[in-house]
PDB file of C-alpha atoms in Angstrom:
ATOM      1  CA  GLN S  28      76.101  73.832 106.435  1.00 57.00           C
ATOM      2  CA  ARG S  29      75.570  70.094 106.120  1.00 66.00           C
ATOM      3  CA  ALA S  30      78.911  68.197 105.748  1.00 68.00           C
ATOM      4  CA  GLY S  31      80.594  67.891 102.063  1.00 69.00           C
ATOM      5  CA  GLU S  32      78.088  70.596 101.037  1.00 73.00           C
ATOM      6  CA  PRO S  33      80.483  73.236  99.412  1.00 72.00           C
ATOM      7  CA  LEU S  34      80.842  76.412 101.700  1.00 74.00           C
ATOM      8  CA  MET S  35      79.760  79.282  99.350  1.00 78.00           C
ATOM      9  CA  LYS S  36      81.168  82.657 100.046  1.00 76.00           C
ATOM     10  CA  THR S  37      79.652  85.680  98.690  1.00 75.00           C
ATOM     11  CA  GLU S  38      80.984  89.471  98.803  1.00 69.00           C
ATOM     12  CA  ASP S  39      79.332  90.150 102.443  1.00 70.00           C
ATOM     13  CA  ASP S  40      82.243  88.037 103.736  1.00 70.00           C
ATOM     14  CA  TYR S  41      84.692  89.361 102.236  1.00 65.00           C
ATOM     15  CA  GLU S  42      83.748  93.271 102.073  1.00 62.00           C
ATOM     16  CA  PRO S  43      82.791  94.309 105.308  1.00 60.00           C
ATOM     17  CA  VAL S  44      86.492  94.699 106.216  1.00 63.00           C
ATOM     18  CA  ASN S  45      86.526  96.403 102.949  1.00 64.00           C
ATOM     19  CA  ARG S  46      84.477  98.783 102.073  1.00 66.00           C
ATOM     20  CA  TRP S  47      85.840 102.151 102.027  1.00 61.00           C
ATOM     21  CA  TRP S  48      83.354 103.449  99.898  1.00 63.00           C
ATOM     22  CA  ASP S  49      80.472 103.348 103.438  1.00 67.00           C
ATOM     23  CA  ARG S  50      83.038 104.824 105.554  1.00 66.00           C
ATOM     24  CA  GLU S  51      82.406 108.713 106.334  1.00 64.00           C
ATOM     25  CA  ASP S  52      86.101 109.093 105.411  1.00 62.00           C
ATOM     26  CA  GLY S  53      85.738 107.289 101.992  1.00 56.00           C
ATOM     27  CA  ALA S  54      88.381 106.807 100.262  1.00 56.00           C
ATOM     28  CA  ALA S  55      90.514 108.207 103.985  1.00 57.00           C
ATOM     29  CA  ALA S  56      90.397 105.439 105.520  1.00 52.00           C
ATOM     30  CA  GLY S  57      92.200 102.934 103.011  1.00 56.00           C
ATOM     31  CA  LYS S  58      95.506 105.577 103.846  1.00 61.00           C
ATOM     32  CA  ARG S  59      98.322 105.682 102.181  1.00 64.00           C
ATOM     33  CA  GLY S  60      97.722 108.432 100.083  1.00 61.00           C
ATOM     34  CA  ALA S  61      94.332 108.517 100.646  1.00 64.00           C
ATOM     35  CA  LYS S  62      92.130 110.523  97.535  1.00 68.00           C
ATOM     36  CA  LYS S  63      91.701 107.779  95.497  1.00 67.00           C
ATOM     37  CA  TRP S  64      90.756 109.687  91.886  1.00 71.00           C
ATOM     38  CA  ASP S  65      88.498 112.288  90.815  1.00 77.00           C
ATOM     39  CA  SER S  66      87.845 110.691  87.565  1.00 83.00           C
ATOM     40  CA  PHE S  67      88.001 107.870  85.776  1.00 84.00           C
ATOM     41  CA  GLU S  68      88.378 106.675  81.775  1.00 87.00           C
ATOM     42  CA  HIS S  69      88.495 104.116  79.949  1.00 88.00           C
ATOM     43  CA  HIS S  70      90.079 103.352  76.942  1.00 87.00           C
ATOM     44  CA  GLY S  71      87.921  99.712  75.723  1.00 90.00           C
ATOM     45  CA  LEU S  72      89.356  96.496  75.523  1.00 91.00           C
ATOM     46  CA  MET S  73      92.448  95.380  74.323  1.00 90.00           C
ATOM     47  CA  PHE S  74      92.933  91.778  72.375  1.00 92.00           C
ATOM     48  CA  ALA S  75      95.677  90.607  70.919  1.00 89.00           C
ATOM     49  CA  PRO S  76      97.313  91.638  66.990  1.00 93.00           C
ATOM     50  CA  ASP S  77      95.744  88.720  65.027  1.00 94.00           C
ATOM     51  CA  TYR S  78      97.897  85.583  64.464  1.00 93.00           C
ATOM     52  CA  GLU S  79     101.394  86.391  61.572  1.00 95.00           C
ATOM     53  CA  PRO S  80     101.614  83.400  59.742  1.00 95.00           C
ATOM     54  CA  HIS S  81     106.002  81.905  59.746  1.00 94.00           C
ATOM     55  CA  GLY S  82     105.439  79.570  56.966  1.00 93.00           C
ATOM     56  CA  ILE S  83     107.892  77.163  58.657  1.00 93.00           C
ATOM     57  CA  PRO S  84     106.787  73.724  57.892  1.00 94.00           C
ATOM     58  CA  MET S  85     106.959  71.287  61.092  1.00 91.00           C
ATOM     59  CA  LYS S  86     107.933  67.610  60.537  1.00 93.00           C
ATOM     60  CA  TYR S  87     106.079  64.672  61.264  1.00 92.00           C
ATOM     61  CA  ASP S  88     107.657  61.143  60.921  1.00 95.00           C
ATOM     62  CA  GLY S  89     110.246  62.542  59.421  1.00 94.00           C
ATOM     63  CA  LYS S  90     108.880  64.971  56.779  1.00 96.00           C
ATOM     64  CA  GLU S  91     107.761  68.267  56.214  1.00 96.00           C
ATOM     65  CA  VAL S  92     104.329  69.265  56.598  1.00 95.00           C
ATOM     66  CA  LYS S  93     102.715  72.531  55.724  1.00 95.00           C
ATOM     67  CA  LEU S  94      99.813  73.562  58.107  1.00 95.00           C
ATOM     68  CA  ASP S  95      97.188  75.890  57.591  1.00 95.00           C
ATOM     69  CA  PRO S  96      97.414  78.878  58.907  1.00 95.00           C
ATOM     70  CA  GLU S  97      94.882  77.909  62.091  1.00 95.00           C
ATOM     71  CA  ALA S  98      96.912  75.140  62.170  1.00 95.00           C
ATOM     72  CA  GLU S  99      99.980  76.261  62.479  1.00 95.00           C
ATOM     73  CA  GLU S 100      98.479  79.455  64.891  1.00 95.00           C
ATOM     74  CA  ILE S 101      98.062  75.946  67.588  1.00 93.00           C
ATOM     75  CA  ALA S 102     100.960  74.456  67.047  1.00 92.00           C
ATOM     76  CA  THR S 103     102.959  77.207  67.856  1.00 92.00           C
ATOM     77  CA  TYR S 104     100.969  78.111  71.076  1.00 90.00           C
ATOM     78  CA  TRP S 105     101.298  73.954  71.951  1.00 89.00           C
ATOM     79  CA  THR S 106     105.353  74.133  71.657  1.00 89.00           C
ATOM     80  CA  SER S 107     105.682  77.822  73.672  1.00 89.00           C
ATOM     81  CA  VAL S 108     103.733  76.031  76.468  1.00 88.00           C
ATOM     82  CA  LYS S 109     105.549  72.665  76.140  1.00 88.00           C
ATOM     83  CA  GLY S 110     107.089  72.004  78.845  1.00 88.00           C
ATOM     84  CA  SER S 111     105.820  74.353  81.253  1.00 87.00           C
ATOM     85  CA  ALA S 112     103.236  74.439  84.056  1.00 85.00           C
ATOM     86  CA  TYR S 113     100.195  74.669  80.972  1.00 81.00           C
ATOM     87  CA  GLU S 114     101.049  71.283  79.437  1.00 81.00           C
ATOM     88  CA  THR S 115     100.019  69.913  82.634  1.00 82.00           C
ATOM     89  CA  LYS S 116      97.034  72.134  84.681  1.00 81.00           C
ATOM     90  CA  ASP S 117      93.814  70.758  84.811  1.00 80.00           C
ATOM     91  CA  ILE S 118      91.140  72.680  83.048  1.00 71.00           C
TER      92      ILE S 118
END
């Protein structure tokens, strides 16, 4: 690796320690309760419910402004993160 070049890690860099599925004793290698599962059932993805507009106008320059539902959703989200780490975090 050359200086200034980013270090690239792969699964092989992390997994040699955690590869319980390759071991003779399988899940028992992970201990703490040994047998992990017999089957796995997945019920799909969960999405947040659709936004329900509250209809409260915002104030801009001292005047009330009624927002359409999409703009209201963004404004409501923004006010919920204002002052938190999400406001200043780099994207």
